[in-house]
mmCIF file of C-alpha atoms and ligand atoms in Angstrom:
data_model
loop_
_atom_site.group_PDB
_atom_site.id
_atom_site.type_symbol
_atom_site.label_atom_id
_atom_site.label_comp_id
_atom_site.label_asym_id
_atom_site.label_seq_id
_atom_site.Cartn_x
_atom_site.Cartn_y
_atom_site.Cartn_z
ATOM 1 C CA MET R 1 112.038 99.187 123.058
ATOM 2 C CA ILE R 2 108.758 97.488 123.685
ATOM 3 C CA GLU R 3 106.523 95.740 121.209
ATOM 4 C CA ILE R 4 103.063 97.220 120.631
ATOM 5 C CA LYS R 5 99.989 95.976 118.773
ATOM 6 C CA GLY R 6 97.951 98.219 116.490
ATOM 7 C CA THR R 7 94.208 98.642 116.687
ATOM 8 C CA VAL R 8 92.228 97.596 113.628
ATOM 9 C CA LYS R 9 89.308 99.643 112.227
ATOM 10 C CA GLN R 10 86.691 97.821 110.211
ATOM 11 C CA TYR R 11 85.193 100.600 108.102
ATOM 12 C CA ALA R 12 83.035 99.614 105.127
ATOM 13 C CA TRP R 13 85.449 101.083 102.547
ATOM 14 C CA GLY R 14 88.309 98.810 103.628
ATOM 15 C CA GLY R 15 89.696 95.758 101.876
ATOM 16 C CA TYR R 16 89.389 92.121 102.862
ATOM 17 C CA HIS R 17 92.924 90.834 102.493
ATOM 18 C CA TYR R 18 95.740 93.361 102.738
ATOM 19 C CA LEU R 19 95.716 94.082 106.465
ATOM 20 C CA PRO R 20 94.710 90.567 107.579
ATOM 21 C CA MET R 21 97.624 89.205 105.502
ATOM 22 C CA MET R 22 100.025 91.773 106.939
ATOM 23 C CA LEU R 23 98.894 91.019 110.488
ATOM 24 C CA ASN R 24 98.473 87.307 109.907
ATOM 25 C CA SER R 25 95.092 87.577 111.591
ATOM 26 C CA GLY R 26 92.962 85.428 109.281
ATOM 27 C CA PHE R 27 90.295 86.547 106.840
ATOM 28 C CA GLY R 28 86.841 87.490 108.053
ATOM 29 C CA ASN R 29 83.647 88.695 106.417
ATOM 30 C CA GLU R 30 84.164 92.269 107.602
ATOM 31 C CA PRO R 31 86.414 94.631 105.650
ATOM 32 C CA THR R 32 89.570 95.795 107.425
ATOM 33 C CA ALA R 33 90.270 99.449 106.618
ATOM 34 C CA GLU R 34 92.883 100.815 108.993
ATOM 35 C CA LEU R 35 95.584 99.819 111.442
ATOM 36 C CA TRP R 36 96.214 102.507 114.078
ATOM 37 C CA LEU R 37 99.522 102.737 115.895
ATOM 38 C CA GLY R 38 99.244 105.522 118.425
ATOM 39 C CA ASP R 39 97.505 106.506 121.639
ATOM 40 C CA HIS R 40 94.435 108.320 120.266
ATOM 41 C CA LYS R 41 91.402 107.812 122.494
ATOM 42 C CA SER R 42 89.354 106.534 119.533
ATOM 43 C CA GLY R 43 91.721 103.575 119.132
ATOM 44 C CA SER R 44 94.842 103.251 121.212
ATOM 45 C CA ALA R 45 97.425 100.634 120.356
ATOM 46 C CA THR R 46 98.091 98.133 123.128
ATOM 47 C CA LEU R 47 101.062 96.611 124.853
ATOM 48 C CA ILE R 48 101.616 92.885 124.424
ATOM 49 C CA ASP R 49 99.552 92.174 127.578
ATOM 50 C CA GLY R 50 96.566 93.932 125.958
ATOM 51 C CA SER R 51 96.626 97.074 128.122
ATOM 52 C CA PRO R 52 96.244 100.388 126.257
ATOM 53 C CA LEU R 53 99.373 102.266 125.204
ATOM 54 C CA SER R 54 97.576 105.514 126.137
ATOM 55 C CA LYS R 55 97.343 104.462 129.809
ATOM 56 C CA TRP R 56 100.973 103.342 129.857
ATOM 57 C CA ILE R 57 102.065 106.739 128.504
ATOM 58 C CA GLU R 58 99.821 108.666 130.913
ATOM 59 C CA ALA R 59 101.385 106.818 133.864
ATOM 60 C CA ALA R 60 104.813 108.382 133.203
ATOM 61 C CA PRO R 61 104.553 110.926 130.388
ATOM 62 C CA GLU R 62 107.917 112.650 130.770
ATOM 63 C CA TYR R 63 109.796 109.365 130.981
ATOM 64 C CA ARG R 64 107.875 107.717 128.143
ATOM 65 C CA LEU R 65 107.251 110.638 125.773
ATOM 66 C CA GLY R 66 110.172 112.907 126.624
ATOM 67 C CA LYS R 67 110.112 116.272 128.392
ATOM 68 C CA GLY R 68 110.279 118.246 125.159
ATOM 69 C CA LEU R 69 107.274 116.489 123.624
ATOM 70 C CA VAL R 70 105.225 116.864 126.815
ATOM 71 C CA LEU R 71 105.987 120.581 126.968
ATOM 72 C CA ARG R 72 105.148 121.138 123.338
ATOM 73 C CA TYR R 73 102.249 118.716 122.743
ATOM 74 C CA GLY R 74 100.955 117.668 126.150
ATOM 75 C CA CYS R 75 100.766 114.169 127.649
ATOM 76 C CA ARG R 76 99.991 112.321 124.430
ATOM 77 C CA LEU R 77 101.874 111.211 121.358
ATOM 78 C CA PRO R 78 102.034 114.122 118.900
ATOM 79 C CA TYR R 79 101.362 111.826 115.952
ATOM 80 C CA LEU R 80 99.263 108.904 114.826
ATOM 81 C CA PHE R 81 100.682 106.260 112.475
ATOM 82 C CA LYS R 82 98.250 104.302 110.311
ATOM 83 C CA VAL R 83 98.208 101.756 107.516
ATOM 84 C CA LEU R 84 95.187 102.004 105.222
ATOM 85 C CA ASP R 85 93.674 99.610 102.694
ATOM 86 C CA VAL R 86 91.301 101.617 100.508
ATOM 87 C CA ARG R 87 88.999 99.366 98.489
ATOM 88 C CA GLU R 88 86.258 101.935 97.947
ATOM 89 C CA PRO R 89 86.564 105.746 97.834
ATOM 90 C CA LEU R 90 86.492 107.518 101.185
ATOM 91 C CA SER R 91 84.493 110.676 101.762
ATOM 92 C CA ILE R 92 86.037 113.936 100.548
ATOM 93 C CA GLN R 93 87.358 115.706 103.621
ATOM 94 C CA VAL R 94 89.186 118.723 105.000
ATOM 95 C CA HIS R 95 91.104 118.957 108.260
ATOM 96 C CA PRO R 96 91.321 122.065 110.461
ATOM 97 C CA THR R 97 94.222 124.168 111.688
ATOM 98 C CA ILE R 98 94.901 124.110 115.458
ATOM 99 C CA GLU R 99 92.980 127.360 115.996
ATOM 100 C CA GLN R 100 89.983 126.095 114.014
ATOM 101 C CA ALA R 101 90.064 122.768 115.882
ATOM 102 C CA LYS R 102 90.158 124.412 119.315
ATOM 103 C CA LYS R 103 87.223 126.651 118.386
ATOM 104 C CA GLY R 104 85.260 123.892 116.664
ATOM 105 C CA TYR R 105 85.763 121.333 119.438
ATOM 106 C CA LYS R 106 84.709 123.806 122.110
ATOM 107 C CA ARG R 107 81.648 124.826 120.120
ATOM 108 C CA GLU R 108 80.493 121.260 119.430
ATOM 109 C CA VAL R 109 81.068 120.163 123.029
ATOM 110 C CA SER R 110 79.201 123.164 124.460
ATOM 111 C CA LYS R 111 76.287 122.579 122.071
ATOM 112 C CA GLY R 112 76.164 118.919 123.140
ATOM 113 C CA ILE R 113 76.276 117.671 119.533
ATOM 114 C CA SER R 114 76.144 113.872 119.389
ATOM 115 C CA SER R 115 79.311 112.123 118.256
ATOM 116 C CA ASP R 116 77.866 110.919 114.903
ATOM 117 C CA LYS R 117 77.115 114.533 113.928
ATOM 118 C CA ARG R 118 80.444 115.866 115.150
ATOM 119 C CA SER R 119 83.321 117.067 112.963
ATOM 120 C CA TYR R 120 85.591 117.707 115.945
ATOM 121 C CA HIS R 121 86.557 114.832 118.237
ATOM 122 C CA ASP R 122 89.553 116.612 119.817
ATOM 123 C CA ASP R 123 91.196 120.040 119.799
ATOM 124 C CA ASN R 124 94.138 119.258 117.530
ATOM 125 C CA HIS R 125 94.967 119.993 113.892
ATOM 126 C CA LYS R 126 95.528 117.145 111.459
ATOM 127 C CA PRO R 127 98.052 117.754 108.722
ATOM 128 C CA GLU R 128 98.818 114.381 107.140
ATOM 129 C CA LEU R 129 101.394 112.635 105.031
ATOM 130 C CA MET R 130 100.789 109.490 102.996
ATOM 131 C CA LEU R 131 103.256 107.062 101.514
ATOM 132 C CA ALA R 132 101.822 104.813 98.822
ATOM 133 C CA LEU R 133 102.295 101.073 99.367
ATOM 134 C CA SER R 134 100.729 100.283 95.964
ATOM 135 C CA ASP R 135 99.390 102.168 92.946
ATOM 136 C CA PHE R 136 97.303 104.821 94.640
ATOM 137 C CA TYR R 137 94.602 107.214 93.468
ATOM 138 C CA LEU R 138 93.409 110.253 95.362
ATOM 139 C CA LEU R 139 91.664 113.575 94.987
ATOM 140 C CA HIS R 140 93.930 116.350 96.220
ATOM 141 C CA GLY R 141 93.076 120.072 96.308
ATOM 142 C CA PHE R 142 91.270 122.135 93.696
ATOM 143 C CA ARG R 143 92.114 122.182 90.008
ATOM 144 C CA ASN R 144 92.900 125.539 88.487
ATOM 145 C CA VAL R 145 89.877 127.269 87.015
ATOM 146 C CA THR R 146 90.730 126.516 83.357
ATOM 147 C CA GLU R 147 91.036 122.776 84.010
ATOM 148 C CA ALA R 148 87.901 122.662 86.134
ATOM 149 C CA VAL R 149 85.878 124.500 83.482
ATOM 150 C CA GLU R 150 87.242 122.156 80.821
ATOM 151 C CA GLU R 151 86.244 119.114 82.896
ATOM 152 C CA LEU R 152 82.737 120.361 83.734
ATOM 153 C CA SER R 153 82.179 121.377 80.096
ATOM 154 C CA LYS R 154 82.459 117.742 78.984
ATOM 155 C CA TYR R 155 78.925 117.176 80.292
ATOM 156 C CA LYS R 156 76.002 118.886 78.632
ATOM 157 C CA SER R 157 73.819 118.816 81.738
ATOM 158 C CA LEU R 158 76.478 120.844 83.584
ATOM 159 C CA HIS R 159 76.791 123.658 81.030
ATOM 160 C CA GLU R 160 74.746 126.056 83.117
ATOM 161 C CA LEU R 161 76.937 125.299 86.098
ATOM 162 C CA VAL R 162 80.052 126.062 84.055
ATOM 163 C CA GLU R 163 78.869 129.618 83.491
ATOM 164 C CA LEU R 164 78.167 130.007 87.181
ATOM 165 C CA TYR R 165 81.563 128.558 88.084
ATOM 166 C CA SER R 166 83.343 131.129 85.945
ATOM 167 C CA GLY R 167 81.313 133.887 87.597
ATOM 168 C CA VAL R 168 81.471 133.020 91.291
ATOM 169 C CA GLY R 169 84.865 131.339 91.623
ATOM 170 C CA ILE R 170 85.667 128.121 93.479
ATOM 171 C CA LYS R 171 84.290 129.059 96.899
ATOM 172 C CA GLY R 172 81.095 130.438 95.420
ATOM 173 C CA PHE R 173 80.705 127.287 93.343
ATOM 174 C CA VAL R 174 81.231 124.931 96.290
ATOM 175 C CA SER R 175 78.764 126.926 98.365
ATOM 176 C CA LEU R 176 76.278 126.723 95.514
ATOM 177 C CA ILE R 177 76.494 122.975 94.917
ATOM 178 C CA PHE R 178 76.225 122.150 98.615
ATOM 179 C CA ASN R 179 73.064 124.239 98.834
ATOM 180 C CA LEU R 180 71.364 122.802 95.743
ATOM 181 C CA PRO R 181 68.016 121.130 96.364
ATOM 182 C CA LYS R 182 68.225 117.390 95.818
ATOM 183 C CA SER R 183 65.940 117.506 92.759
ATOM 184 C CA ASN R 184 68.341 119.916 91.005
ATOM 185 C CA LEU R 185 71.305 117.715 91.801
ATOM 186 C CA ASP R 186 69.462 114.715 90.347
ATOM 187 C CA LYS R 187 68.723 116.683 87.142
ATOM 188 C CA LEU R 188 72.358 117.660 86.734
ATOM 189 C CA LEU R 189 73.829 114.236 87.435
ATOM 190 C CA THR R 190 71.351 111.665 86.100
ATOM 191 C CA PRO R 191 72.172 112.335 82.404
ATOM 192 C CA ILE R 192 75.896 111.815 83.109
ATOM 193 C CA ILE R 193 75.192 108.577 84.951
ATOM 194 C CA GLU R 194 72.938 107.163 82.249
ATOM 195 C CA ALA R 195 75.262 108.167 79.389
ATOM 196 C CA ASN R 196 78.258 106.442 80.965
ATOM 197 C CA ARG R 197 76.837 103.452 82.776
ATOM 198 C CA SER R 198 77.531 100.889 80.105
ATOM 199 C CA ALA R 199 81.030 102.244 79.324
ATOM 200 C CA TYR R 200 81.881 102.057 83.047
ATOM 201 C CA ASN R 201 80.527 98.550 83.392
ATOM 202 C CA GLN R 202 82.596 97.412 80.425
ATOM 203 C CA ASN R 203 85.810 98.958 81.697
ATOM 204 C CA GLU R 204 85.951 101.498 78.908
ATOM 205 C CA ILE R 205 86.719 104.452 81.171
ATOM 206 C CA SER R 206 90.301 104.870 82.349
ATOM 207 C CA LYS R 207 91.200 105.389 85.994
ATOM 208 C CA SER R 208 93.086 108.475 84.794
ATOM 209 C CA GLU R 209 89.741 110.171 84.094
ATOM 210 C CA SER R 210 87.690 111.888 86.803
ATOM 211 C CA LEU R 211 84.634 110.278 85.207
ATOM 212 C CA PHE R 212 85.839 106.809 86.272
ATOM 213 C CA TRP R 213 85.815 107.835 89.956
ATOM 214 C CA PHE R 214 82.495 109.600 89.525
ATOM 215 C CA MET R 215 81.001 106.356 88.175
ATOM 216 C CA ARG R 216 82.671 104.286 90.885
ATOM 217 C CA ALA R 217 81.097 106.554 93.499
ATOM 218 C CA ILE R 218 77.753 106.143 91.725
ATOM 219 C CA ALA R 219 78.077 102.348 91.784
ATOM 220 C CA ARG R 220 78.441 102.482 95.556
ATOM 221 C CA ILE R 221 75.647 105.024 96.003
ATOM 222 C CA GLU R 222 73.290 102.812 94.002
ATOM 223 C CA ARG R 223 74.309 99.623 95.779
ATOM 224 C CA ASP R 224 73.912 101.149 99.226
ATOM 225 C CA GLN R 225 70.821 103.152 98.245
ATOM 226 C CA MET R 226 72.439 106.410 99.267
ATOM 227 C CA GLU R 227 71.386 109.797 97.873
ATOM 228 C CA LEU R 228 73.347 111.650 95.205
ATOM 229 C CA ASP R 229 75.420 114.280 96.957
ATOM 230 C CA ALA R 230 77.372 117.376 95.986
ATOM 231 C CA GLY R 231 80.661 115.522 96.503
ATOM 232 C CA LEU R 232 80.029 113.958 93.082
ATOM 233 C CA LEU R 233 80.508 117.389 91.502
ATOM 234 C CA MET R 234 83.594 118.002 93.654
ATOM 235 C CA ILE R 235 85.237 115.083 91.807
ATOM 236 C CA PHE R 236 85.248 117.181 88.618
ATOM 237 C CA ILE R 237 86.793 120.300 90.144
ATOM 238 C CA MET R 238 89.466 118.584 92.266
ATOM 239 C CA ASN R 239 92.857 117.317 91.105
ATOM 240 C CA LEU R 240 92.895 113.600 90.376
ATOM 241 C CA MET R 241 96.281 112.312 91.459
ATOM 242 C CA TYR R 242 97.886 108.967 90.684
ATOM 243 C CA VAL R 243 100.992 108.006 92.618
ATOM 244 C CA SER R 244 102.980 104.810 92.485
ATOM 245 C CA LYS R 245 104.422 102.690 95.273
ATOM 246 C CA GLY R 246 106.862 104.673 97.416
ATOM 247 C CA ASP R 247 105.543 108.111 96.455
ATOM 248 C CA VAL R 248 104.688 110.520 99.267
ATOM 249 C CA VAL R 249 101.978 113.185 99.349
ATOM 250 C CA TYR R 250 101.468 115.832 102.032
ATOM 251 C CA GLN R 251 98.084 117.285 102.892
ATOM 252 C CA ASP R 252 98.071 120.440 104.947
ATOM 253 C CA ALA R 253 95.145 121.846 106.898
ATOM 254 C CA GLY R 254 92.446 123.193 104.603
ATOM 255 C CA VAL R 255 93.311 121.071 101.547
ATOM 256 C CA PRO R 256 90.310 118.964 100.501
ATOM 257 C CA HIS R 257 91.212 115.374 99.656
ATOM 258 C CA ALA R 258 89.831 111.878 99.272
ATOM 259 C CA TYR R 259 91.569 108.545 99.027
ATOM 260 C CA LEU R 260 90.110 106.578 96.139
ATOM 261 C CA GLU R 261 91.987 103.287 95.879
ATOM 262 C CA GLY R 262 95.128 101.567 97.083
ATOM 263 C CA GLN R 263 97.152 100.949 100.211
ATOM 264 C CA ASN R 264 99.211 103.504 102.088
ATOM 265 C CA ILE R 265 100.960 104.473 105.274
ATOM 266 C CA GLU R 266 99.459 107.587 106.767
ATOM 267 C CA LEU R 267 101.233 109.662 109.375
ATOM 268 C CA MET R 268 99.388 112.602 110.840
ATOM 269 C CA ALA R 269 99.045 114.832 113.859
ATOM 270 C CA ASN R 270 97.275 112.923 116.631
ATOM 271 C CA SER R 271 93.709 113.870 115.780
ATOM 272 C CA ASP R 272 90.478 112.515 114.373
ATOM 273 C CA ASN R 273 89.023 115.850 113.227
ATOM 274 C CA VAL R 274 87.320 115.562 109.854
ATOM 275 C CA VAL R 275 85.037 118.042 108.136
ATOM 276 C CA ARG R 276 83.365 116.113 105.343
ATOM 277 C CA CYS R 277 82.696 117.461 101.837
ATOM 278 C CA GLY R 278 80.503 114.817 100.300
ATOM 279 C CA LEU R 279 80.641 111.243 98.969
ATOM 280 C CA THR R 280 79.303 110.170 102.322
ATOM 281 C CA PRO R 281 76.035 109.298 104.005
ATOM 282 C CA LYS R 282 77.484 110.984 107.101
ATOM 283 C CA HIS R 283 76.742 114.496 108.272
ATOM 284 C CA VAL R 284 78.168 117.334 106.091
ATOM 285 C CA ASP R 285 78.563 120.602 107.998
ATOM 286 C CA THR R 286 78.444 122.956 104.997
ATOM 287 C CA ARG R 287 79.064 126.099 107.019
ATOM 288 C CA GLU R 288 82.171 124.702 108.635
ATOM 289 C CA LEU R 289 83.336 123.311 105.298
ATOM 290 C CA LEU R 290 83.180 126.769 103.702
ATOM 291 C CA GLU R 291 84.901 128.246 106.749
ATOM 292 C CA ILE R 292 87.974 126.010 106.933
ATOM 293 C CA THR R 293 88.603 124.976 103.303
ATOM 294 C CA ASP R 294 91.466 126.557 101.403
ATOM 295 C CA PHE R 295 89.977 127.331 97.984
ATOM 296 C CA THR R 296 93.274 128.219 96.311
ATOM 297 C CA PRO R 297 93.916 125.872 93.368
ATOM 298 C CA ILE R 298 97.033 123.747 93.731
ATOM 299 C CA THR R 299 99.290 121.750 91.463
ATOM 300 C CA PRO R 300 99.680 118.302 93.032
ATOM 301 C CA GLU R 301 103.221 117.238 93.769
ATOM 302 C CA THR R 302 104.974 114.474 95.643
ATOM 303 C CA VAL R 303 107.424 114.927 98.534
ATOM 304 C CA GLU R 304 111.026 114.054 97.664
ATOM 305 C CA GLY R 305 112.816 111.817 100.140
ATOM 306 C CA LYS R 306 116.142 112.984 101.559
ATOM 307 C CA LYS R 307 118.791 110.259 101.844
ATOM 308 C CA GLY R 308 120.827 110.044 105.039
ATOM 309 C CA LEU R 309 124.350 108.651 105.461
ATOM 310 C CA ASP R 310 122.979 105.606 107.302
ATOM 311 C CA GLY R 311 120.890 104.593 104.283
ATOM 312 C CA SER R 312 117.721 106.116 105.670
ATOM 313 C CA THR R 313 115.287 108.298 103.750
ATOM 314 C CA ASP R 314 113.537 111.211 105.453
ATOM 315 C CA TYR R 315 110.303 112.614 104.110
ATOM 316 C CA ILE R 316 110.346 116.188 105.287
ATOM 317 C CA VAL R 317 107.081 118.094 105.448
ATOM 318 C CA PRO R 318 106.131 121.419 107.053
ATOM 319 C CA ALA R 319 104.657 119.873 110.224
ATOM 320 C CA ASP R 320 106.544 119.493 113.523
ATOM 321 C CA ASP R 321 104.126 116.940 114.954
ATOM 322 C CA PHE R 322 105.500 114.098 112.867
ATOM 323 C CA ALA R 323 108.356 112.967 110.670
ATOM 324 C CA LEU R 324 108.610 109.763 108.671
ATOM 325 C CA ARG R 325 111.878 107.936 108.080
ATOM 326 C CA GLU R 326 112.369 104.818 105.991
ATOM 327 C CA TYR R 327 115.103 102.188 106.298
ATOM 328 C CA LYS R 328 115.677 99.509 103.689
ATOM 329 C CA LEU R 329 117.816 96.841 105.329
ATOM 330 C CA GLU R 330 119.590 94.059 103.500
ATOM 331 C CA LYS R 331 119.656 90.541 104.881
ATOM 332 C CA GLY R 332 122.237 90.334 107.664
ATOM 333 C CA GLN R 333 122.474 94.106 108.115
ATOM 334 C CA SER R 334 122.152 95.626 111.582
ATOM 335 C CA LEU R 335 120.616 98.965 112.392
ATOM 336 C CA ALA R 336 121.342 100.756 115.657
ATOM 337 C CA THR R 337 118.236 102.842 116.159
ATOM 338 C CA PRO R 338 119.236 106.480 116.548
ATOM 339 C CA GLU R 339 118.651 107.988 119.962
ATOM 340 C CA ASP R 340 115.842 110.527 120.049
ATOM 341 C CA LYS R 341 114.736 113.069 122.643
ATOM 342 C CA GLY R 342 111.138 112.048 122.082
ATOM 343 C CA ALA R 343 109.147 108.845 121.694
ATOM 344 C CA CYS R 344 109.361 107.039 118.351
ATOM 345 C CA ILE R 345 107.216 104.327 116.822
ATOM 346 C CA TRP R 346 108.830 101.725 114.591
ATOM 347 C CA PHE R 347 106.902 99.690 112.066
ATOM 348 C CA VAL R 348 108.025 96.670 110.054
ATOM 349 C CA LEU R 349 106.449 96.810 106.609
ATOM 350 C CA SER R 350 108.107 93.793 105.031
ATOM 351 C CA GLY R 351 110.759 91.188 105.678
ATOM 352 C CA GLU R 352 111.822 89.810 109.026
ATOM 353 C CA VAL R 353 113.890 91.447 111.750
ATOM 354 C CA LYS R 354 115.040 90.613 115.256
ATOM 355 C CA LEU R 355 115.400 93.183 117.979
ATOM 356 C CA ASP R 356 118.420 92.715 120.246
ATOM 357 C CA ASN R 357 116.359 92.705 123.457
ATOM 358 C CA GLN R 358 113.851 90.130 122.218
ATOM 359 C CA GLN R 359 113.934 86.393 121.712
ATOM 360 C CA HIS R 360 111.456 86.193 118.874
ATOM 361 C CA TYR R 361 111.486 87.290 115.251
ATOM 362 C CA SER R 362 109.249 90.091 113.995
ATOM 363 C CA SER R 363 107.777 90.331 110.515
ATOM 364 C CA SER R 364 105.424 92.631 108.585
ATOM 365 C CA GLY R 365 102.890 94.416 110.751
ATOM 366 C CA SER R 366 105.084 94.353 113.881
ATOM 367 C CA ALA R 367 105.542 97.621 115.731
ATOM 368 C CA PHE R 368 107.688 98.929 118.569
ATOM 369 C CA TYR R 369 107.736 101.892 120.913
ATOM 370 C CA GLN R 370 111.091 103.558 121.579
ATOM 371 C CA ARG R 371 111.374 105.689 124.705
ATOM 372 C CA PRO R 372 113.415 108.911 124.700
ATOM 373 C CA GLY R 373 117.115 108.223 124.962
ATOM 374 C CA GLU R 374 116.743 104.519 124.262
ATOM 375 C CA VAL R 375 118.964 102.720 121.738
ATOM 376 C CA ASN R 376 118.330 99.282 120.270
ATOM 377 C CA VAL R 377 119.580 97.193 117.392
ATOM 378 C CA PHE R 378 117.481 95.672 114.630
ATOM 379 C CA ARG R 379 119.064 92.760 112.805
ATOM 380 C CA ALA R 380 117.627 91.985 109.384
ATOM 381 C CA ILE R 381 116.960 88.260 109.017
ATOM 382 C CA SER R 382 115.825 88.877 105.428
ATOM 383 C CA ASP R 383 115.702 92.055 103.341
ATOM 384 C CA ALA R 384 113.370 94.308 105.311
ATOM 385 C CA VAL R 385 111.697 97.694 105.077
ATOM 386 C CA ILE R 386 110.993 99.507 108.312
ATOM 387 C CA TYR R 387 109.617 102.945 109.148
ATOM 388 C CA ARG R 388 110.117 105.252 112.082
ATOM 389 C CA ALA R 389 107.697 107.937 113.187
ATOM 390 C CA SER R 390 109.021 110.694 115.422
ATOM 391 C CA ALA R 391 108.199 114.287 116.316
ATOM 392 C CA SER R 392 110.131 117.496 116.550
ATOM 393 C CA THR R 393 110.312 119.620 119.692
ATOM 394 C CA ASN R 394 111.474 122.715 117.813
HETATM 395 ZN ZN1 LIG P 1 92.449 113.164 105.613
#
């Protein structure tokens, strides 16, 4: 097994402390949003000598990824492992299926669309799984119609919209709000903002209410002098989900979602394809959004872990590209890493471990790359929690 170093992304919505503490990298003035452990061209991890993991894999793909993975997914890791620190809400987004991604990528490349206006940065799908590392809030899929109508009806300025919503259904409603002239959007939203500003500022709105996240989005829009956008109305018709530390949520292609607050591990197919649905100053491709979104209401649920005989927990989701396994090791315990036909990435979340082929100790934020067929032993110096990402060749 070789040690690898993640690549850090400094997006504006990130936190200031969580990732720098985990990586022991010192605090700066820029927020640190994401740690990427994978070989994606937008941010490959590196080997200890600083050279990109992507190049190292490309030099001997069958030996380093495994024949099965190369045949099924090509000469790149099938998955991308991330750690996120969400201080401010991210944009609402939807990810494509493989077919949609292939079509979309080809179309955007052939049209020569500049990268800041692109939704497709590669030709892969991006189902994703998240494991909460703290209390975590997110928007996840559409509410059923009764709940959405009930939520919208709380606000007098939206009463006309409620009637429309009942008439045109979810897709019709989303199409309508994303095509509203800005002046109409202002008229609908300004009364809600003014009526709730002081309650929000005095902490009188609970995080369990959609209104809290609406007002939090407004606070950011006002601070950054952004325009009101239709994503603000999406907050009322999407499920607001709270999960606690250790809970896992799966987001399939087509399910709109937005991370609102907290820290998590995110494991996804190796892609950066995002079609945005508001709460963002970035480009929203409304046509594509209507094309790839699944408008069926869903009831949010968490993914149950399945315990293995070796004390591991598997989080099984309907995606072959990635699988997440958790090990909680007690001080002094050893773990022989199971052999795998494909490449695995190991990540130390907490505690301290020592790998049998290394001299030094590894603590939170450390990561390792396991080649196909390789076996190693982790020894827990203190209680430790480690994760393994792998892929299926089925
Ligand atoms: Zn996403």
